[in-house]
Structures are given as C-alpha cells and as structure tokens.
mmCIF file of C-alpha atoms and ligand atoms in Angstrom:
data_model
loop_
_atom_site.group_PDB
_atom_site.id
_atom_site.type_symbol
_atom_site.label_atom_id
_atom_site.label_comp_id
_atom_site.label_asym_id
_atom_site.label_seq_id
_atom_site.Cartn_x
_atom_site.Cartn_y
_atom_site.Cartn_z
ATOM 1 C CA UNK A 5 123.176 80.035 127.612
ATOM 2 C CA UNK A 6 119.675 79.446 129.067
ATOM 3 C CA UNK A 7 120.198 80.688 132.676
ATOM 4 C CA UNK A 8 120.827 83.856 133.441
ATOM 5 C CA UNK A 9 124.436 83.854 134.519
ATOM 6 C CA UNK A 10 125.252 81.679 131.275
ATOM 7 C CA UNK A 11 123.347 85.010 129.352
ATOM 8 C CA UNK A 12 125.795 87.522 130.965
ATOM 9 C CA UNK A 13 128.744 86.081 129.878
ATOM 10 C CA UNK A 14 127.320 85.267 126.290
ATOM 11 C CA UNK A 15 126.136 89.212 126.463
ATOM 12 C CA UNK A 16 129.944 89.810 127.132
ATOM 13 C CA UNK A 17 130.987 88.203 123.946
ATOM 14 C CA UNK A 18 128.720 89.827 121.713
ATOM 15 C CA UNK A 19 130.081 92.140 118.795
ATOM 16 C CA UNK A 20 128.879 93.407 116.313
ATOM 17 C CA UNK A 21 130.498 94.363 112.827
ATOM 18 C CA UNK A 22 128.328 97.940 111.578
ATOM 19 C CA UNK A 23 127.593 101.213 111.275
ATOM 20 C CA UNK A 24 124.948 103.731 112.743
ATOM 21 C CA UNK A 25 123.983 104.939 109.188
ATOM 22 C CA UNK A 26 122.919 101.363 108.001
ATOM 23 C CA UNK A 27 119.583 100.087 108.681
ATOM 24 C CA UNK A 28 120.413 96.432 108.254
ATOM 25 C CA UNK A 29 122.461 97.398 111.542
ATOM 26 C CA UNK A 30 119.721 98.761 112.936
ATOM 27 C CA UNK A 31 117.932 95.703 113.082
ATOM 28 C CA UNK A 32 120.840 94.100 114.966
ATOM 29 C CA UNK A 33 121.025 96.962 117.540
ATOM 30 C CA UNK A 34 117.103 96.908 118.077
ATOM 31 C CA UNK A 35 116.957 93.146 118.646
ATOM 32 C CA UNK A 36 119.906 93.246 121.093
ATOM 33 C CA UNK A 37 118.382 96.331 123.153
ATOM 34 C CA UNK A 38 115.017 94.216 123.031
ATOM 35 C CA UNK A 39 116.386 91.339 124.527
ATOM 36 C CA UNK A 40 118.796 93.399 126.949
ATOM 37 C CA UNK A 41 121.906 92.107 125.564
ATOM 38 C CA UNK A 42 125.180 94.183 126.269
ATOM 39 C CA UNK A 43 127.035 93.979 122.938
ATOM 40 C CA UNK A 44 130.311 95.942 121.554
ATOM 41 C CA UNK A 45 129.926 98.157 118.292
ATOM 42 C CA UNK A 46 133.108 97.412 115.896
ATOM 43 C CA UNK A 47 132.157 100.713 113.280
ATOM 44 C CA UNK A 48 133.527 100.130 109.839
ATOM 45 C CA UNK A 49 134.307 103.015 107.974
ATOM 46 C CA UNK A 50 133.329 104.279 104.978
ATOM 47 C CA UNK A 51 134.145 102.715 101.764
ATOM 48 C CA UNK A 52 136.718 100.638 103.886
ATOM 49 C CA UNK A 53 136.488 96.980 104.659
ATOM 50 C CA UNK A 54 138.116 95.854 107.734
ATOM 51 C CA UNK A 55 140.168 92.315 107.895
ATOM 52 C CA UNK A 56 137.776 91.513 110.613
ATOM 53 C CA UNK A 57 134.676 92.388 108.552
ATOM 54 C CA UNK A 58 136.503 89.988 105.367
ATOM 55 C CA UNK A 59 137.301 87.290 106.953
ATOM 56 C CA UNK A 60 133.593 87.433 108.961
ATOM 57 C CA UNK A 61 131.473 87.905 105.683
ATOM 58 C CA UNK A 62 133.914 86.922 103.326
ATOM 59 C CA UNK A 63 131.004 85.959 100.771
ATOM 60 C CA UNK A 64 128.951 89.102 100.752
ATOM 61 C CA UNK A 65 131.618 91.485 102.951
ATOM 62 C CA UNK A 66 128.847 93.505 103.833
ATOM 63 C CA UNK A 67 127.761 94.833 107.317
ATOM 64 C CA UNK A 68 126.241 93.609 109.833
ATOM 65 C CA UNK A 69 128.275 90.756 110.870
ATOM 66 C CA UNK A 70 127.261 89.782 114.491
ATOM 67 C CA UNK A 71 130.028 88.165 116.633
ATOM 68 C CA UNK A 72 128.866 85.729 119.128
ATOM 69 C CA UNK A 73 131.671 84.202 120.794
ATOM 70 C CA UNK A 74 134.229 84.977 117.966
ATOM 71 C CA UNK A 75 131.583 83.439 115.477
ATOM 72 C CA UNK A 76 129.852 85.729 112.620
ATOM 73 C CA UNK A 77 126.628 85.512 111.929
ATOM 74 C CA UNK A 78 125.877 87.660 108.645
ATOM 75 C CA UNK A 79 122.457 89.009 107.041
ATOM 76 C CA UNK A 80 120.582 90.880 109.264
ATOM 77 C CA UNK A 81 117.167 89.243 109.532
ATOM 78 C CA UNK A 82 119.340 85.447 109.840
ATOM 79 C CA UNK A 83 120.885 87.667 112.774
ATOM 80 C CA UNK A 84 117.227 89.051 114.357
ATOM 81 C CA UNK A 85 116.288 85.074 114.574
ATOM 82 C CA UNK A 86 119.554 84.621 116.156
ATOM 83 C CA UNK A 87 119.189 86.606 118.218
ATOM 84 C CA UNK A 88 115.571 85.627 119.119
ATOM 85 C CA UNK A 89 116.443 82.138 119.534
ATOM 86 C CA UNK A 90 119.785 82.681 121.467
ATOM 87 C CA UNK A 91 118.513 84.818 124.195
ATOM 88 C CA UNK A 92 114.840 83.273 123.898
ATOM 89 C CA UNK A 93 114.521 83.006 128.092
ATOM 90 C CA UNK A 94 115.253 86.146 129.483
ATOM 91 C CA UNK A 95 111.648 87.274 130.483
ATOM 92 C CA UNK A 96 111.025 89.288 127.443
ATOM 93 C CA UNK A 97 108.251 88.301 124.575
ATOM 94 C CA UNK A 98 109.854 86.708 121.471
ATOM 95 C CA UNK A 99 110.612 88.657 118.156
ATOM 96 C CA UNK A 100 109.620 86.066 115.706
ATOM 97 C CA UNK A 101 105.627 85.177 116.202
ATOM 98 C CA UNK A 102 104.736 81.802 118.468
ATOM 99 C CA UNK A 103 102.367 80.593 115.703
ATOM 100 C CA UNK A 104 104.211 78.965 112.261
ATOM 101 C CA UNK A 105 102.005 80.693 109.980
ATOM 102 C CA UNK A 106 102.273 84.515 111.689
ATOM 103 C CA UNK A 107 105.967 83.555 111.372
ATOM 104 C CA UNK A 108 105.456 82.553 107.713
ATOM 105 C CA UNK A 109 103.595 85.965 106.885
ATOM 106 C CA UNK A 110 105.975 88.355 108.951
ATOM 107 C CA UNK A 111 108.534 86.790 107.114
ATOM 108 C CA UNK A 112 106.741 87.178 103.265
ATOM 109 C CA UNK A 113 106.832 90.779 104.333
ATOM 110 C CA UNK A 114 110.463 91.119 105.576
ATOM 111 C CA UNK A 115 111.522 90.069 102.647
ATOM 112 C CA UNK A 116 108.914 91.762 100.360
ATOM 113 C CA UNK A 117 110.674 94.886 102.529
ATOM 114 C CA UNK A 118 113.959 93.987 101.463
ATOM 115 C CA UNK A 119 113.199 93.632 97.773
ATOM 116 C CA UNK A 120 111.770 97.126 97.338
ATOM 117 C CA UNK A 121 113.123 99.957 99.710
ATOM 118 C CA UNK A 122 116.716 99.281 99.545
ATOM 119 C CA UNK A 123 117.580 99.677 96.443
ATOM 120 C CA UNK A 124 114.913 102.651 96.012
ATOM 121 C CA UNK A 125 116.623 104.539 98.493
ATOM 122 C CA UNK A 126 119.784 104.090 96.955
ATOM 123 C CA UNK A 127 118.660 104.802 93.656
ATOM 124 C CA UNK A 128 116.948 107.939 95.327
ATOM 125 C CA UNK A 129 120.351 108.967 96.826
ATOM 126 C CA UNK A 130 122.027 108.135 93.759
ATOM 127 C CA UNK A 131 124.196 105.116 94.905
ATOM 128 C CA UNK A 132 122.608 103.117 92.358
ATOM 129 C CA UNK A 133 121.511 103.691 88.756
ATOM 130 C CA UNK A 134 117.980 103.602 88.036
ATOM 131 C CA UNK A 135 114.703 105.916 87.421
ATOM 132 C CA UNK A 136 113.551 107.708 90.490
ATOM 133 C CA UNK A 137 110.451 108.621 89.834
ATOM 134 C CA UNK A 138 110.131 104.576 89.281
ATOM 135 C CA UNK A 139 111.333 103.293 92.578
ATOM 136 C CA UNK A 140 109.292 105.848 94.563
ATOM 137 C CA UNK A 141 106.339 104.820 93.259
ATOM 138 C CA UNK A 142 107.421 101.481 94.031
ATOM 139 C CA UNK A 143 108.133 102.279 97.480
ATOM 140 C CA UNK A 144 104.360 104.173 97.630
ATOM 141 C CA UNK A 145 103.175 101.198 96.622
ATOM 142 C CA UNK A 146 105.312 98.802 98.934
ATOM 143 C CA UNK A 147 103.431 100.568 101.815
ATOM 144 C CA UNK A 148 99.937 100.859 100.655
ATOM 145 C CA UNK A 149 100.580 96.944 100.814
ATOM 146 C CA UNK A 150 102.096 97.052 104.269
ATOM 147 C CA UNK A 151 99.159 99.653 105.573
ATOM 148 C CA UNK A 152 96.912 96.334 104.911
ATOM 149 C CA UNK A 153 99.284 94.145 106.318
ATOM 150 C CA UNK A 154 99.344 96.529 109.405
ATOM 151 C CA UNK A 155 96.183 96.260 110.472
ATOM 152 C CA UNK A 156 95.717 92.150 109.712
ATOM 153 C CA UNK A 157 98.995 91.600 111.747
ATOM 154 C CA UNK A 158 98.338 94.216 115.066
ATOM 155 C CA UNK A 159 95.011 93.367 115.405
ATOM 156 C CA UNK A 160 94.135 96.924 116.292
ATOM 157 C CA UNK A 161 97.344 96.738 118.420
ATOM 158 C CA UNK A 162 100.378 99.255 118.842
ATOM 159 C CA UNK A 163 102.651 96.908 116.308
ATOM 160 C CA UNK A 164 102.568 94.195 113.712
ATOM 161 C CA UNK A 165 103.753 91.897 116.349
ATOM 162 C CA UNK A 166 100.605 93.187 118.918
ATOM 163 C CA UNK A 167 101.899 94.449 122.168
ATOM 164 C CA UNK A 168 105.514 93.970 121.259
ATOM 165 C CA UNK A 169 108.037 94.763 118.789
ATOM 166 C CA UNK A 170 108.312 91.606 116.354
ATOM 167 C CA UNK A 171 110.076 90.550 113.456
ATOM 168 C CA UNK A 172 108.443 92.600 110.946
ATOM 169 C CA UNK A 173 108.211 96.155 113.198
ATOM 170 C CA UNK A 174 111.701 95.753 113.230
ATOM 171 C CA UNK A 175 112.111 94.574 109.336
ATOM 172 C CA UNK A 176 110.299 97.676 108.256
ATOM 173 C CA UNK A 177 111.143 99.767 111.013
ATOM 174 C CA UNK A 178 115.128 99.791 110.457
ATOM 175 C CA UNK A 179 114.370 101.811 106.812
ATOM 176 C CA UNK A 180 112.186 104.754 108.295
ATOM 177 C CA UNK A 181 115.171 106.672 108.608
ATOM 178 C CA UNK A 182 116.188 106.546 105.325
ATOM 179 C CA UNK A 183 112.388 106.842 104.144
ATOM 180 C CA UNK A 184 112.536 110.213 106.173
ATOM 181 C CA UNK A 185 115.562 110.868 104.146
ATOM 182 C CA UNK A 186 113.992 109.803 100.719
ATOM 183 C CA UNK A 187 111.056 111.875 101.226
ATOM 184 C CA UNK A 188 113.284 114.717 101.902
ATOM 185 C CA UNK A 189 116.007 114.543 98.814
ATOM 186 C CA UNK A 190 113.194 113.299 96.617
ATOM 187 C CA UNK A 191 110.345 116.120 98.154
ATOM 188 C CA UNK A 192 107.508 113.732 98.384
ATOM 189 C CA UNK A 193 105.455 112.205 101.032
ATOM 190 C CA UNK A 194 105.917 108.409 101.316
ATOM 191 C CA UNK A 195 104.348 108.003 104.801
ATOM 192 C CA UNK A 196 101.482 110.101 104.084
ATOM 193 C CA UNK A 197 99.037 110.278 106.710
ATOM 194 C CA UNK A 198 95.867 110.209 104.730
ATOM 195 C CA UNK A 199 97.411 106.923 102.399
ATOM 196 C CA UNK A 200 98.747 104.910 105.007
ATOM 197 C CA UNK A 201 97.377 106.374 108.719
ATOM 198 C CA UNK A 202 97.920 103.172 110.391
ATOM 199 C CA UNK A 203 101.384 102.513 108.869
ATOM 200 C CA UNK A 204 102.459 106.699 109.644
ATOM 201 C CA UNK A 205 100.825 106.275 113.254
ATOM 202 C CA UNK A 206 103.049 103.059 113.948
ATOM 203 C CA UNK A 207 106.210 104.715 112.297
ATOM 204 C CA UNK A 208 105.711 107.268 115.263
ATOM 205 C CA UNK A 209 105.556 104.797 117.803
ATOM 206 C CA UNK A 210 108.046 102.682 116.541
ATOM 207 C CA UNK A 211 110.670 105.032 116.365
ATOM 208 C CA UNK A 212 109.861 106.307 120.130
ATOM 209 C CA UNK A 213 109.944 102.959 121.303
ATOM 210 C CA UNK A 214 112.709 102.686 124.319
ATOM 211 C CA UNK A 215 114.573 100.219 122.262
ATOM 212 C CA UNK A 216 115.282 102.417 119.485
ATOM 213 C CA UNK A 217 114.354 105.741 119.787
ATOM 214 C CA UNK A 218 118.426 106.329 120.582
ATOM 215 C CA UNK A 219 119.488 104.538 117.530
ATOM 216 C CA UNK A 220 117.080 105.035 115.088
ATOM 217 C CA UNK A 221 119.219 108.028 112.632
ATOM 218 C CA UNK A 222 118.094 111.568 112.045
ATOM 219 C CA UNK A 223 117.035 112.187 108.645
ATOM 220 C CA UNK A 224 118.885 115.165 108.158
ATOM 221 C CA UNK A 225 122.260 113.151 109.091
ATOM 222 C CA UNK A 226 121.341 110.544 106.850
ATOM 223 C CA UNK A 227 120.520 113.173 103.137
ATOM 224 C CA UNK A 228 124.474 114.666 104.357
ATOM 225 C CA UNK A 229 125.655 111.501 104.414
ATOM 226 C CA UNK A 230 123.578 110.612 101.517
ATOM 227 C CA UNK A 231 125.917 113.029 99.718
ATOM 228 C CA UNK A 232 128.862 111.616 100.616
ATOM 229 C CA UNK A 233 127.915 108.236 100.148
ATOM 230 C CA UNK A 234 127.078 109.107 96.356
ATOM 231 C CA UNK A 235 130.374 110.638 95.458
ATOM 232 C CA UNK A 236 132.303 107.701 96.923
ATOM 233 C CA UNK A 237 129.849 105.183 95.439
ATOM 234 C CA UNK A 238 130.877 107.598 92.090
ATOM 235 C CA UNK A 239 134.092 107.183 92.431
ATOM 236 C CA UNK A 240 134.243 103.277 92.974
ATOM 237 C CA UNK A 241 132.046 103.304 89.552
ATOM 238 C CA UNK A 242 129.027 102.621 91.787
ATOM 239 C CA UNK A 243 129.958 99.160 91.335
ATOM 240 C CA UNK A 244 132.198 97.845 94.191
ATOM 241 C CA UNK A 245 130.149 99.397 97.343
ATOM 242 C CA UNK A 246 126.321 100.140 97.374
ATOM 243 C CA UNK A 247 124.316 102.586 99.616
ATOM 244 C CA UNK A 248 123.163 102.930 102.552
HETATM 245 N N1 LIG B 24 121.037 91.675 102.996
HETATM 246 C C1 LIG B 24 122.028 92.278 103.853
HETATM 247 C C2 LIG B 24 122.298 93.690 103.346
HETATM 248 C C3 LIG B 24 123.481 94.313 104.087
HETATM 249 C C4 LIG B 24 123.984 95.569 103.364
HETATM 250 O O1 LIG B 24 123.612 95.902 102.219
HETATM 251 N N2 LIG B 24 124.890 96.286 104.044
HETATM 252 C C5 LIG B 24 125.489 97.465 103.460
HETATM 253 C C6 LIG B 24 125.490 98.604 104.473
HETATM 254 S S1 LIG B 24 123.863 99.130 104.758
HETATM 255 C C7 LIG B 24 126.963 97.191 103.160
HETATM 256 O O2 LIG B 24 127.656 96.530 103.906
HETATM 257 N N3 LIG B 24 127.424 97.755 102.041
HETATM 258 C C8 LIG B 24 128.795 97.653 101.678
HETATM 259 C C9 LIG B 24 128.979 96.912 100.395
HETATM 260 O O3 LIG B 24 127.980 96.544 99.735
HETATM 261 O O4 LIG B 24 130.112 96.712 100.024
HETATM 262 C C10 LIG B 24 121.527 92.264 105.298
HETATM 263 O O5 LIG B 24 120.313 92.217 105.502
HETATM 264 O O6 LIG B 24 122.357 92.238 106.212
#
C-alpha cells in the first residue's frame, strides 16, 4: 500500500458502513477526502441494523464501520488513525501531529469531545433522558475549554493542527452540525462569538474547508431529523438505539 498504484487499488476496496446524519461518520468521510481516498458509502437506515453492519461491529453495532479490504475497522477516531497511518504517503500532511506529545494533547481533547457533546445533543434532541439546561451548560463549558486549547494548539494558525486539518479539527469539527442544531431546538448560542471568537472563527473555516464543506449536514436537516430520531428512539424505549 505505500506506492501509489498499491493506494488505488486499496482506495478501490474501501467501504464504509454510515450515515450522512452521524458525525462519527463524518469524521470517516473527512479523513478519506483529506487523504484523497475513493471509498463506497453503504447507508444504514434508520433504526435498522444491517447483517453487514452486525457481523462488522458485532460488539457495539454502531456506525461507522470502515471496510478496508473486507476488514472493519469500528470507532471513529481508531478509524481517523487508520486512516492516517494507511494512506500516510500520498503527498498530503498527516492527521495525527508528528510530535508524541501534540499527539497526546489532540487526543486528551478528542476524547474530552466525545465525553461531553454527544450525549448533550442527544439529551437536547430528546434521544436520551437527562436535564437540558444541564448538558448545555456543559457543552458551554466544553468549549470555553477548547477556545484555550484553540489558540495553544494553532499557534495563531487557521486550525488546531496549524496549516492543516488534524486530528482534533476533525474530532470537534464532525459535531458542529449538530451544535448548529442544538443551538437551534434549544434557542441558545453555544458558539458565541464574543465567548469563544477563536473557536466560532475556526468553526467557519472548518466547515468551508474543501474536504468537508459538501458533507458537513445542514442544521435545519439535522432539528427534522432530530424529530424523527426522538420518536423512534421513543418507541424503542430510548434504550436499544441512541441519537444522532
Ligand atoms: N464511539 C463511537 C460512536 C458511534 C455512534 O454512536 N454511532 C451512532 C450513530 S451516530 C450509532 O450507530 N447509533 C446506533 C446505535 O447506538 O444503535 C464512534 O466514535 O464511532
């Protein structure tokens, strides 16, 4: 897979289990456009699990699954390394940071991400029981945090990765959609210019960045699927499928 012929035909046998509403997906589709990798969408539907998606993810059975050569790879940010390590020579910089303590940092984030806006969007959209008012200060929080982290990591550059997209731009950047939608349902301001400018001014960029300004969802889509997504998540007693 390291010359360029070998990367064509791995690009040919890349799938990927998902859905254009989720932003774990997201962060699969970004890191694949990044790293110019042609790759088939298999879209699961709603409140359905494929055979292909079981027997791929058969401990979690949650999207994304990526499919490299007929063999999953689940959990989005495990995927983004993948990715980044798979397709590491094709003249384009790397995702995850050169130096092993940038890495280390981009990665306290990601996951400091992933413990806080999921599941306060969902409990915004009302996938998952909790107080609202609770997890959207959380999530206020979450980014005055990430406004500091901002400017340590871009060094008065475009993104937390510098001049490129890394890790962490995409780790953050997959849930502005769904913070677009949050602000909306909810009727506050979570990227509020005069709390977080840095963090507002990078969602901009990020989201007209050529690698994802086509994928990233509209906000509007995303609060009328919101709706749908509740009263299925209502009807499975919001236990068997969660949002998003
Ligand atoms: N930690 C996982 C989260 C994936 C996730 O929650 N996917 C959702 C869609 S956004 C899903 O498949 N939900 C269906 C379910 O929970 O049954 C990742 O990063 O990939």
């Amino acid at each position: 897979m390291s010359n360029s012929s070998g990367e064509r035909s791995a690009a040919a046998a890349v799938r990927v289990l998902g859905s254009s509403t989720s932003p774990f997906v997201l962060r699969v589709m970004v890191a694949l456009k990044l790293k110019g990798v042609e790759y088939e969408m298999l879209e699961e539907t709603l409140g359905e699990k494929s055979e292909l998606l079981l027997k791929s993810n058969p401990v979690h059975k949650k999207i994304p699954v990526l499919l490299h050569h007929g063999k999953p790879i689940p959990e989005s940010l495990i995927i983004v390394e993948y990715i980044d390590e798979v397709w590491a020579s094709n003249g384009v910089p790397a995702i995850l940071p050169r130096d092993p303590y940038d890495r280390a940092v981009e990665r306290f984030w990601a996951q400091y991400i992933d413990d806080k806006f999921p599941r306060g969007i969902r409990v915004t959209i009302g996938t998952v029981a909790g107080d609202q008012d609770e997890v959207i200060r959380e999530m206020s929080t979450a980014l005055q945090y990430l406004e500091e982290a901002f400017v340590k990591c871009s060094q008065e550059k475009h993104y937390f990765g510098g001049d490129s997209i890394s890790y962490l731009d995409i780790a953050l950047g997959s849930h502005l959609g769904w913070v677009k939608a949050v602000e909306k349902i909810a009727g506050v301001e979570l990227l509020d210019r005069t709390k977080v400018p840095n963090l507002a001014a990078w969602a901009d960029r990020f989201c007209a960045h050529p690698a994802v300004v086509d994928a990233v969802p509209d906000a509007d889509k995303l609060v009328e699927f919101s709706v749908k997504y509740a009263a299925l998540a209502k009807a499975f007693n919001a236990s068997n499928i969660t949002a998003n």
